[in-house]
Structures are given as C-alpha cells and as structure tokens.
PDB file of C-alpha atoms and ligand atoms in Angstrom:
ATOM      1  CA  UNK A   1       9.095  33.450 -93.930  1.00 44.00           C
ATOM      2  CA  UNK A   2       7.820  36.448 -92.194  1.00 50.00           C
ATOM      3  CA  UNK A   3       8.267  36.722 -88.533  1.00 49.00           C
ATOM      4  CA  UNK A   4       5.596  38.437 -86.688  1.00 45.00           C
ATOM      5  CA  UNK A   5       6.423  40.325 -83.648  1.00 41.00           C
ATOM      6  CA  UNK A   6       3.619  40.915 -81.370  1.00 38.00           C
ATOM      7  CA  UNK A   7       4.078  43.714 -79.010  1.00 36.00           C
ATOM      8  CA  UNK A   8       1.709  43.587 -76.179  1.00 34.00           C
ATOM      9  CA  UNK A   9       1.050  46.910 -74.697  1.00 32.00           C
ATOM     10  CA  UNK A  10      -0.372  46.744 -71.290  1.00 32.00           C
ATOM     11  CA  UNK A  11      -2.408  49.822 -70.790  1.00 33.00           C
ATOM     12  CA  UNK A  12      -2.553  50.199 -67.079  1.00 36.00           C
ATOM     13  CA  UNK A  13      -5.252  52.637 -66.258  1.00 36.00           C
ATOM     14  CA  UNK A  14      -5.110  53.480 -62.640  1.00 42.00           C
ATOM     15  CA  UNK A  15      -8.137  55.083 -61.127  1.00 44.00           C
ATOM     16  CA  UNK A  16      -6.042  57.522 -59.242  1.00 46.00           C
ATOM     17  CA  UNK A  17      -7.202  60.862 -58.028  1.00 51.00           C
ATOM     18  CA  UNK A  18      -5.446  64.053 -59.026  1.00 61.00           C
ATOM     19  CA  UNK A  19      -1.715  63.917 -58.382  1.00 72.00           C
ATOM     20  CA  UNK A  20      -2.088  60.429 -56.946  1.00 92.00           C
ATOM     21  CA  UNK A  21      -3.685  61.697 -53.754  1.00 96.00           C
ATOM     22  CA  UNK A  22      -6.731  59.849 -52.514  1.00 95.00           C
ATOM     23  CA  UNK A  23     -10.076  61.652 -52.348  1.00 95.00           C
ATOM     24  CA  UNK A  24      -9.752  61.843 -48.543  1.00 96.00           C
ATOM     25  CA  UNK A  25      -6.228  63.278 -48.762  1.00 97.00           C
ATOM     26  CA  UNK A  26      -7.388  65.912 -51.250  1.00 96.00           C
ATOM     27  CA  UNK A  27     -10.234  66.839 -48.928  1.00 96.00           C
ATOM     28  CA  UNK A  28      -7.851  67.254 -45.999  1.00 97.00           C
ATOM     29  CA  UNK A  29      -5.361  69.319 -47.990  1.00 97.00           C
ATOM     30  CA  UNK A  30      -7.910  71.573 -49.662  1.00 96.00           C
ATOM     31  CA  UNK A  31     -10.509  72.021 -46.955  1.00 95.00           C
ATOM     32  CA  UNK A  32      -8.244  72.411 -43.939  1.00 95.00           C
ATOM     33  CA  UNK A  33      -7.701  75.885 -42.637  1.00 92.00           C
ATOM     34  CA  UNK A  34      -4.104  77.127 -42.721  1.00 93.00           C
ATOM     35  CA  UNK A  35      -3.948  75.880 -39.132  1.00 93.00           C
ATOM     36  CA  UNK A  36      -5.112  72.299 -39.569  1.00 96.00           C
ATOM     37  CA  UNK A  37      -7.228  70.178 -37.301  1.00 95.00           C
ATOM     38  CA  UNK A  38      -4.887  67.901 -35.344  1.00 95.00           C
ATOM     39  CA  UNK A  39      -6.017  64.333 -34.799  1.00 96.00           C
ATOM     40  CA  UNK A  40      -6.261  63.359 -31.138  1.00 94.00           C
ATOM     41  CA  UNK A  41      -6.523  60.154 -29.182  1.00 95.00           C
ATOM     42  CA  UNK A  42      -8.757  58.323 -28.723  1.00 93.00           C
ATOM     43  CA  UNK A  43     -11.253  59.875 -31.210  1.00 93.00           C
ATOM     44  CA  UNK A  44      -8.912  59.705 -34.205  1.00 96.00           C
ATOM     45  CA  UNK A  45      -7.116  56.478 -33.366  1.00 97.00           C
ATOM     46  CA  UNK A  46      -7.926  54.900 -36.767  1.00 97.00           C
ATOM     47  CA  UNK A  47      -5.753  57.483 -38.536  1.00 97.00           C
ATOM     48  CA  UNK A  48      -3.120  57.775 -35.830  1.00 98.00           C
ATOM     49  CA  UNK A  49      -2.650  53.996 -35.637  1.00 98.00           C
ATOM     50  CA  UNK A  50      -2.519  53.344 -39.391  1.00 98.00           C
ATOM     51  CA  UNK A  51       0.905  52.854 -41.029  1.00 98.00           C
ATOM     52  CA  UNK A  52       1.869  55.615 -43.476  1.00 98.00           C
ATOM     53  CA  UNK A  53       3.010  55.082 -47.067  1.00 97.00           C
ATOM     54  CA  UNK A  54       5.764  56.732 -49.089  1.00 98.00           C
ATOM     55  CA  UNK A  55       4.791  59.477 -51.516  1.00 97.00           C
ATOM     56  CA  UNK A  56       5.006  58.443 -55.160  1.00 96.00           C
ATOM     57  CA  UNK A  57       6.297  60.608 -57.995  1.00 95.00           C
ATOM     58  CA  UNK A  58       2.829  61.999 -58.795  1.00 95.00           C
ATOM     59  CA  UNK A  59       2.358  63.288 -55.254  1.00 96.00           C
ATOM     60  CA  UNK A  60       5.947  64.550 -55.010  1.00 96.00           C
ATOM     61  CA  UNK A  61       5.415  66.690 -58.123  1.00 94.00           C
ATOM     62  CA  UNK A  62       2.002  67.983 -57.085  1.00 95.00           C
ATOM     63  CA  UNK A  63       0.937  71.438 -55.962  1.00 95.00           C
ATOM     64  CA  UNK A  64      -1.075  69.708 -53.234  1.00 97.00           C
ATOM     65  CA  UNK A  65       2.159  68.641 -51.527  1.00 97.00           C
ATOM     66  CA  UNK A  66       3.350  72.244 -51.305  1.00 97.00           C
ATOM     67  CA  UNK A  67      -0.022  73.274 -49.853  1.00 97.00           C
ATOM     68  CA  UNK A  68       0.131  70.450 -47.327  1.00 98.00           C
ATOM     69  CA  UNK A  69       3.680  71.320 -46.214  1.00 98.00           C
ATOM     70  CA  UNK A  70       2.745  74.999 -45.812  1.00 97.00           C
ATOM     71  CA  UNK A  71      -0.332  74.138 -43.751  1.00 97.00           C
ATOM     72  CA  UNK A  72       1.583  71.644 -41.587  1.00 98.00           C
ATOM     73  CA  UNK A  73       4.184  74.339 -40.908  1.00 97.00           C
ATOM     74  CA  UNK A  74       1.515  76.859 -39.932  1.00 96.00           C
ATOM     75  CA  UNK A  75      -0.130  74.269 -37.706  1.00 95.00           C
ATOM     76  CA  UNK A  76       3.078  73.329 -35.917  1.00 95.00           C
ATOM     77  CA  UNK A  77       4.065  76.934 -35.263  1.00 95.00           C
ATOM     78  CA  UNK A  78       0.599  78.174 -34.279  1.00 92.00           C
ATOM     79  CA  UNK A  79       0.364  79.288 -30.640  1.00 87.00           C
ATOM     80  CA  UNK A  80      -2.396  76.711 -30.104  1.00 82.00           C
ATOM     81  CA  UNK A  81       0.074  73.909 -30.826  1.00 82.00           C
ATOM     82  CA  UNK A  82       3.590  75.330 -30.513  1.00 80.00           C
ATOM     83  CA  UNK A  83       5.267  71.965 -31.053  1.00 90.00           C
ATOM     84  CA  UNK A  84       8.758  70.898 -32.076  1.00 96.00           C
ATOM     85  CA  UNK A  85       7.635  68.364 -34.664  1.00 97.00           C
ATOM     86  CA  UNK A  86       4.587  67.072 -36.502  1.00 98.00           C
ATOM     87  CA  UNK A  87       3.858  64.021 -38.635  1.00 98.00           C
ATOM     88  CA  UNK A  88       1.371  63.855 -41.522  1.00 98.00           C
ATOM     89  CA  UNK A  89      -0.945  61.305 -39.832  1.00 98.00           C
ATOM     90  CA  UNK A  90      -1.575  63.937 -37.154  1.00 98.00           C
ATOM     91  CA  UNK A  91      -3.341  66.070 -39.767  1.00 97.00           C
ATOM     92  CA  UNK A  92      -5.136  63.106 -41.337  1.00 98.00           C
ATOM     93  CA  UNK A  93      -2.654  62.108 -44.048  1.00 98.00           C
ATOM     94  CA  UNK A  94      -1.132  58.624 -43.784  1.00 98.00           C
ATOM     95  CA  UNK A  95       2.026  59.469 -45.724  1.00 98.00           C
ATOM     96  CA  UNK A  96       5.662  59.475 -44.633  1.00 98.00           C
ATOM     97  CA  UNK A  97       6.025  63.230 -44.120  1.00 98.00           C
ATOM     98  CA  UNK A  98       7.313  64.925 -40.972  1.00 98.00           C
ATOM     99  CA  UNK A  99       8.378  68.424 -39.970  1.00 98.00           C
ATOM    100  CA  UNK A 100      11.082  68.657 -37.335  1.00 98.00           C
ATOM    101  CA  UNK A 101      12.646  71.574 -35.491  1.00 97.00           C
ATOM    102  CA  UNK A 102      16.412  71.253 -35.932  1.00 97.00           C
ATOM    103  CA  UNK A 103      17.908  72.102 -32.557  1.00 96.00           C
ATOM    104  CA  UNK A 104      21.305  71.121 -33.958  1.00 95.00           C
ATOM    105  CA  UNK A 105      21.259  73.963 -36.520  1.00 96.00           C
ATOM    106  CA  UNK A 106      21.625  77.717 -36.110  1.00 96.00           C
ATOM    107  CA  UNK A 107      18.253  79.461 -35.553  1.00 95.00           C
ATOM    108  CA  UNK A 108      16.546  76.059 -35.075  1.00 96.00           C
ATOM    109  CA  UNK A 109      14.763  75.900 -38.452  1.00 96.00           C
ATOM    110  CA  UNK A 110      11.671  73.729 -38.875  1.00 97.00           C
ATOM    111  CA  UNK A 111      12.313  71.530 -41.919  1.00 98.00           C
ATOM    112  CA  UNK A 112      10.159  69.097 -43.931  1.00 98.00           C
ATOM    113  CA  UNK A 113      11.268  65.501 -44.556  1.00 98.00           C
ATOM    114  CA  UNK A 114       9.568  63.392 -47.212  1.00 98.00           C
ATOM    115  CA  UNK A 115       9.552  59.583 -47.393  1.00 98.00           C
ATOM    116  CA  UNK A 116      11.627  59.536 -44.247  1.00 98.00           C
ATOM    117  CA  UNK A 117      12.917  56.265 -42.800  1.00 98.00           C
ATOM    118  CA  UNK A 118      15.165  55.599 -39.832  1.00 98.00           C
ATOM    119  CA  UNK A 119      18.171  53.539 -40.978  1.00 98.00           C
ATOM    120  CA  UNK A 120      19.798  53.036 -37.588  1.00 98.00           C
ATOM    121  CA  UNK A 121      19.847  54.134 -33.964  1.00 98.00           C
ATOM    122  CA  UNK A 122      22.804  53.985 -31.626  1.00 98.00           C
ATOM    123  CA  UNK A 123      24.238  55.062 -28.275  1.00 98.00           C
ATOM    124  CA  UNK A 124      22.979  54.658 -24.731  1.00 97.00           C
ATOM    125  CA  UNK A 125      19.223  55.108 -24.430  1.00 97.00           C
ATOM    126  CA  UNK A 126      18.329  57.814 -21.934  1.00 97.00           C
ATOM    127  CA  UNK A 127      14.991  58.891 -20.449  1.00 97.00           C
ATOM    128  CA  UNK A 128      13.525  62.280 -21.307  1.00 96.00           C
ATOM    129  CA  UNK A 129      10.212  64.135 -21.107  1.00 95.00           C
ATOM    130  CA  UNK A 130       7.870  63.986 -24.105  1.00 95.00           C
ATOM    131  CA  UNK A 131       4.463  65.187 -25.124  1.00 95.00           C
ATOM    132  CA  UNK A 132       2.428  64.922 -28.295  1.00 95.00           C
ATOM    133  CA  UNK A 133      -0.049  67.265 -29.990  1.00 93.00           C
ATOM    134  CA  UNK A 134      -2.242  64.204 -30.551  1.00 95.00           C
ATOM    135  CA  UNK A 135      -2.240  63.039 -26.932  1.00 95.00           C
ATOM    136  CA  UNK A 136      -3.320  66.041 -24.848  1.00 91.00           C
ATOM    137  CA  UNK A 137      -2.926  66.931 -22.072  1.00 91.00           C
ATOM    138  CA  UNK A 138      -0.404  64.284 -21.113  1.00 94.00           C
ATOM    139  CA  UNK A 139       3.334  64.177 -20.753  1.00 94.00           C
ATOM    140  CA  UNK A 140       5.542  61.177 -20.258  1.00 96.00           C
ATOM    141  CA  UNK A 141       9.079  59.928 -19.815  1.00 97.00           C
ATOM    142  CA  UNK A 142      10.463  57.967 -22.748  1.00 98.00           C
ATOM    143  CA  UNK A 143      13.780  56.221 -23.317  1.00 98.00           C
ATOM    144  CA  UNK A 144      15.294  57.292 -26.640  1.00 98.00           C
ATOM    145  CA  UNK A 145      18.572  56.837 -28.459  1.00 98.00           C
ATOM    146  CA  UNK A 146      20.868  59.876 -28.657  1.00 98.00           C
ATOM    147  CA  UNK A 147      21.767  59.265 -32.317  1.00 98.00           C
ATOM    148  CA  UNK A 148      19.830  58.458 -35.440  1.00 98.00           C
ATOM    149  CA  UNK A 149      20.591  57.986 -39.117  1.00 98.00           C
ATOM    150  CA  UNK A 150      17.728  58.996 -41.397  1.00 98.00           C
ATOM    151  CA  UNK A 151      17.122  58.766 -45.144  1.00 98.00           C
ATOM    152  CA  UNK A 152      14.622  61.072 -46.809  1.00 98.00           C
ATOM    153  CA  UNK A 153      13.821  63.320 -49.749  1.00 98.00           C
ATOM    154  CA  UNK A 154      14.046  67.074 -49.638  1.00 97.00           C
ATOM    155  CA  UNK A 155      11.004  68.924 -51.048  1.00 94.00           C
ATOM    156  CA  UNK A 156      12.937  69.358 -54.337  1.00 93.00           C
ATOM    157  CA  UNK A 157      13.294  65.564 -54.529  1.00 94.00           C
ATOM    158  CA  UNK A 158      16.965  65.350 -53.547  1.00 97.00           C
ATOM    159  CA  UNK A 159      17.654  62.120 -51.622  1.00 98.00           C
ATOM    160  CA  UNK A 160      19.601  62.602 -48.399  1.00 98.00           C
ATOM    161  CA  UNK A 161      21.096  60.273 -45.790  1.00 98.00           C
ATOM    162  CA  UNK A 162      22.041  62.083 -42.612  1.00 98.00           C
ATOM    163  CA  UNK A 163      23.222  61.395 -39.064  1.00 98.00           C
ATOM    164  CA  UNK A 164      21.551  63.512 -36.369  1.00 98.00           C
ATOM    165  CA  UNK A 165      22.299  63.721 -32.649  1.00 97.00           C
ATOM    166  CA  UNK A 166      20.904  65.458 -29.586  1.00 95.00           C
ATOM    167  CA  UNK A 167      17.335  66.632 -29.069  1.00 96.00           C
ATOM    168  CA  UNK A 168      16.548  66.618 -32.795  1.00 97.00           C
ATOM    169  CA  UNK A 169      17.393  62.899 -32.847  1.00 98.00           C
ATOM    170  CA  UNK A 170      14.717  62.386 -30.177  1.00 98.00           C
ATOM    171  CA  UNK A 171      12.170  64.367 -32.216  1.00 98.00           C
ATOM    172  CA  UNK A 172      12.941  62.299 -35.318  1.00 98.00           C
ATOM    173  CA  UNK A 173      12.318  59.101 -33.341  1.00 98.00           C
ATOM    174  CA  UNK A 174       9.003  60.453 -32.005  1.00 98.00           C
ATOM    175  CA  UNK A 175       7.798  61.688 -35.422  1.00 98.00           C
ATOM    176  CA  UNK A 176       8.901  58.581 -37.347  1.00 98.00           C
ATOM    177  CA  UNK A 177       7.064  56.451 -34.779  1.00 98.00           C
ATOM    178  CA  UNK A 178       3.881  58.303 -35.850  1.00 98.00           C
ATOM    179  CA  UNK A 179       4.457  57.037 -39.407  1.00 98.00           C
ATOM    180  CA  UNK A 180       4.349  53.474 -38.077  1.00 98.00           C
ATOM    181  CA  UNK A 181       1.236  54.113 -35.982  1.00 98.00           C
ATOM    182  CA  UNK A 182       3.213  54.224 -32.732  1.00 98.00           C
ATOM    183  CA  UNK A 183       2.596  56.872 -30.055  1.00 98.00           C
ATOM    184  CA  UNK A 184       5.112  57.883 -27.404  1.00 98.00           C
ATOM    185  CA  UNK A 185       2.698  56.628 -24.758  1.00 97.00           C
ATOM    186  CA  UNK A 186       3.334  53.105 -26.125  1.00 97.00           C
ATOM    187  CA  UNK A 187       7.002  53.472 -25.165  1.00 97.00           C
ATOM    188  CA  UNK A 188       6.750  55.681 -22.081  1.00 96.00           C
ATOM    189  CA  UNK A 189       7.945  54.556 -18.651  1.00 94.00           C
ATOM    190  CA  UNK A 190       5.429  56.910 -17.085  1.00 94.00           C
ATOM    191  CA  UNK A 191       2.568  59.080 -18.383  1.00 95.00           C
ATOM    192  CA  UNK A 192       0.979  61.877 -16.393  1.00 94.00           C
ATOM    193  CA  UNK A 193      -1.413  64.794 -16.925  1.00 92.00           C
ATOM    194  CA  UNK A 194       0.358  68.053 -17.586  1.00 88.00           C
ATOM    195  CA  UNK A 195      -1.701  70.615 -15.671  1.00 89.00           C
ATOM    196  CA  UNK A 196      -0.214  73.620 -17.455  1.00 86.00           C
ATOM    197  CA  UNK A 197      -1.021  72.168 -20.858  1.00 84.00           C
ATOM    198  CA  UNK A 198      -4.527  71.221 -19.739  1.00 87.00           C
ATOM    199  CA  UNK A 199      -5.128  74.813 -18.625  1.00 87.00           C
ATOM    200  CA  UNK A 200      -3.626  76.185 -21.836  1.00 83.00           C
ATOM    201  CA  UNK A 201      -5.897  74.037 -23.998  1.00 81.00           C
ATOM    202  CA  UNK A 202      -8.885  75.418 -22.133  1.00 81.00           C
ATOM    203  CA  UNK A 203      -8.120  78.810 -23.664  1.00 79.00           C
ATOM    204  CA  UNK A 204      -8.315  77.510 -27.244  1.00 77.00           C
ATOM    205  CA  UNK A 205     -11.286  76.124 -29.125  1.00 72.00           C
ATOM    206  CA  UNK A 206     -10.805  72.698 -30.650  1.00 76.00           C
ATOM    207  CA  UNK A 207     -13.539  71.718 -33.049  1.00 82.00           C
ATOM    208  CA  UNK A 208     -13.517  68.752 -35.384  1.00 89.00           C
ATOM    209  CA  UNK A 209     -14.319  70.092 -38.881  1.00 91.00           C
ATOM    210  CA  UNK A 210     -17.599  68.865 -40.421  1.00 90.00           C
ATOM    211  CA  UNK A 211     -15.780  67.318 -43.390  1.00 90.00           C
ATOM    212  CA  UNK A 212     -13.512  65.297 -41.059  1.00 90.00           C
ATOM    213  CA  UNK A 213     -16.319  63.284 -39.505  1.00 79.00           C
TER     214      UNK A 213
HETATM  215 ZN1   ZN B 301       3.516  63.215 -31.562  1.00 53.88          ZN
END
C-alpha cells in the first residue's frame, strides 16, 4: 500500500514594498533633503503619538536604512537643530530607531541604535532640564532615572545589551519615549517657553515639504 505524503506549501505572498518599507516610509527616506523635516507638535501629532515598530530583516538589510541613518545624523547635527538625540518618528518614520550623543564616551560620538528597547531603569530619579526638536520653543524639567539598561542592534546587525549612566541615560529615556509616542512634556514637572530658542528659530526657515502633507 502506497502512502501518499501531501506536502502543503503555503505560498505567503506579502504585498510589501521594497525592502519591507511602506510607501510612506520610502517617500520620507527618498524625498527628504539631507537635513530632514522634523515633525512638530501639534501639527504632526499623529506621527509623534503613534507607537513605533521594530525593523524586520528586510529593512535591516536595505540600502534605504543606510540612507535614513545618514539623513537623521545630518539632521541632528545641523545648526538648525543641534540636538543631542533624535528618534525616527521625529522624521516621519514610526520605527524603533534612535540616534544618541554618547556623553559617556570620548569625543561624544553620535551613534545609531536599531530596534532599541529599555530593559530596566534604576537609581534615584532626579529632575533635569529638557527640550525636544519636536516641541519648540519650549523647555521643561523632567524627572529621569540616572541609569538605564538598553538592548538594541548595531547597524551591522549585532545584538547588544548595555548599561548606560549619566546624561546619555537621560537622552536614551527621552528618545525611547518617542518610540512609544510619549513626549517629555507628558512627564515634565514644569514646561516654559525658552526665549533664546524661540529667537534662534526665527532665524531659520521651517517649511513642511509638499510631499509630507
Ligand atoms: Zn524629543
């Protein structure tokens, strides 16, 4: 008696865009200038308040990711922004990507962190001043933990778990909040207009790109 083995092949055809990026994400990555438009409250609250997803293998391997990281770096270091950290939702991409200036390392390099998650926070919370590129021209005082343990992927895909302390730990908390749709103003004890920043912004032109609208 012959046994028949039926092998069922499930052909899963996903209607994914190139490299797994959505059409909107591709538009943002390709059409942004090297200094990207930064989402601001309240106009861009839909993007800033949305939770961000991990990158999948297709996106991690894509050329688009390298372009995005380069543009985020240029944006963060541009004189018009001059920040210490940036999260992907701030440039219109709801993915778990942040760039953070590492005050705990020599020469304070700005490094990219992919699929970043905070594992734990510890120590005595202390208040400190904070601002956000997406919430101009305000500043606030926020209570943050002095220590954080983070897990993430390096751009080459290497998984890392790391403990960070000091000011960089505060930046990681601020940037990872962005990935959960949380802004520092949600946590701040006080929020006030920063006159110097308001005046500084006057000297730059901020225009929402046509393709963003
Ligand atoms: Zn921010």
